[in-house]
Amino acid sequence: MSKKVDILIPVFNGLTYVVDCVESVLRYTDSSLYHLWLLDDCSDAKTNGYLQGIADQYDHVTLVVNDENQGFVKNCNIGFSKGRLEWCLLLNSDVIVTPKWLDSMLKCGESDEKIAGVNPLTNHASQINVPMYAGASFLAVNDYFSNTQNISYPDIVTGVGFCLMLRRSVINKLSLFDEIYGKGYCEESDLCMRLTTQGHRVVVAPSVYVYHKGGGTFTDRGERYKKNRKIFDQRWANDYQEQFKVFHQLNPLQKYRDAMESGSRWDPIFGLRQAYRNVRAQLQHRNYLNSIKACIRASYDIANTRALVYRDSDYRKFGQEGKLRVTYVLHNVTVAGGVLSVIQLVNQLIHQGVDAKIVALREYPEIYNWQLLTRPIIYKNVEELIKYFPESDIAVATHWTTASWVNKVVESKKSKKSAYFLQDYEPWFFPENKKSERSEVQKTYELVGNKIVKSNWLSGMLKTDGYETQKIRLGMNLEVFYPREVERSDKIRILSMARPRTPRRGYEDLLAALKILWKEVDKNNVEIVFFGEDGLKISDDFPVTDVGVISSQDALAKLYSSCDIYIDSSVFQGFGRPALEAMACGAACVVTNVGGVNEYAVNGENCLAIEPSNPQMMAESVKKLVEDKDLREQFVTQGLETAKSFCHRREGRETYEYFKEIAGKA
């Protein structure tokens, strides 16, 4: 079979998405059909190194490297000029493709010679988005749509560039993207209007469903979009509106969206919660006009917020025969380190062929800023969660409050086995004088077997209580957390997570230590930066730049990379992810030596590890690093080496093997 498609993947950093995208193409696409062009638009050294490694490994992959950043539009045009095959497919680097995707798109394109552009269905794309069914991964949704009978290929107004296959013979006459659109936005809409106004078709292949992160490739919006939309409207406003009116009336994709929806109910409580969060956020940033707007918006949210209603039969059409079924149970799906650990694991299990799900009582929209390869199932209450829990081989408790739920799920035969993903020693969440509360937490350990911990310290604590555990070291995304090429200050930058509302973070100790430090260092040579909470009230004893909550891992990695010294003042913690993330980004660390942090922190070798609640010792340790550049460099070198052992992909593989053992499917 002769090759038919040049696949172009324009890349500018975003390594974590690039890896998933490229590996999905290599895994799910017949190599005889395509040639892959990796278009590196002057990415950082780590991203370029990955791309070069792929190009060296595969004969049907070519790397094209721009000497300077050209922007998305010009980079795509450069890539288009390299290929010669019948079809050219533009694929954003934050897309993950699915089995037989290219075969189905080719079948669509070759069904009518008037078809010049083909999109698949996806979870995130203007006009053609079809949200995943709750409880189903993007792979399960693709399986469902790939079995669709009597397929027709609906016309759309403008194709979306995330995954757009184009007939080269047509594009050669019209050209690809108009570079008047600069770095990007509206360029693919302009192209599609040139196609449709000349009698060509741009369609959707509804038998293909791919995952699109959205925002993974473009992180700057606003003014650039407004400028480009103005150019587009000046050219195409009348034609576009006429075509869109027809598209809107026909609504050809609604039946596919309907297939992804269950029943729904009014959920004013969640609407009220969201309204409160929105108003509070505006007040914390002193945006008083926006606060008023948020209050007005709140009445609409409360009146119109709906939640899905589930029954056992809802999940069966997305069942994946023969796959291991694992369901993680959270209380809330929100932006928090422990939730991120669960999402990370679920994503990795899905990549390995597991039918992995997340269930909870609440979710917040911010979590979709993260890559989430399945849509969580959100129940009205605990009773509904237990009654309509998806049939599973393993149900996984993730917090002491969810252990009794998982126990009842197993008792009701909804899950064959259970596991307990322990991220901290939770009895210590309560003070020593709260003995009854501590005892209540400890009793939950009796309810769920197969306990998974991520540090020797936590394993030891559970052993003292009489429980055996399986240790699987925490994994973090080393394709996000690595030294970034960021602008560095001339001053020595000291960074710390400051979260006074979170117990055990040692905020008061941190303030006391920095107060001591500020009196003893050259104030013209040192700056202090906090992150972690919005609206933080900080002492006047020293100057601080407070950047607040950071929900983007990419932004967090850049912040770590910009600092010289990172301080973790926690009283204790189950692992201590932030300091390890800082190490992975090239910061020298000062940490407290209680808890799981000892899994990676070695005093005097890759950090300074001190006793907790000792501000004087903390100040002395930070001062030592401020004054000793050689020691800082030693800790940076050793910290980078340490971080290599804590990869999230390795954690996912080990978790998968353990779950197969539990389920008797090894």
Coordinates of C-alpha atoms in Angstrom, one line a residue, residues 77 87 106 122 213 225 231 236 249 309 406 417 432 462 464 469 492 502 507 533 540 542 560 577:
N77 CA 3.1 26.4 5.8
W87 CA -3.5 14.2 1.7
L106 CA -9.3 8.5 4.6
T122 CA -13.6 15.5 19.6
K213 CA -6.7 19.1 25.4
Y225 CA -7.9 36.6 18.5
I231 CA -9.6 40.4 9.5
W236 CA -16.0 36.5 5.0
Q249 CA -30.7 24.9 11.3
V309 CA -28.6 11.5 36.4
V406 CA -15.9 1.8 48.9
K417 CA -12.2 -5.9 45.0
E432 CA -3.3 15.2 69.3
L462 CA 0.6 2.0 58.7
T464 CA 2.7 0.5 63.4
T469 CA 1.0 -2.0 52.4
I492 CA 18.8 35.2 44.5
T502 CA -4.1 24.5 54.9
Y507 CA 3.1 29.0 57.4
E533 CA -3.3 31.1 48.0
D540 CA 5.4 43.6 56.9
F542 CA 10.1 41.6 54.7
Y560 CA 10.2 26.9 40.0
R577 CA 5.6 16.8 46.1

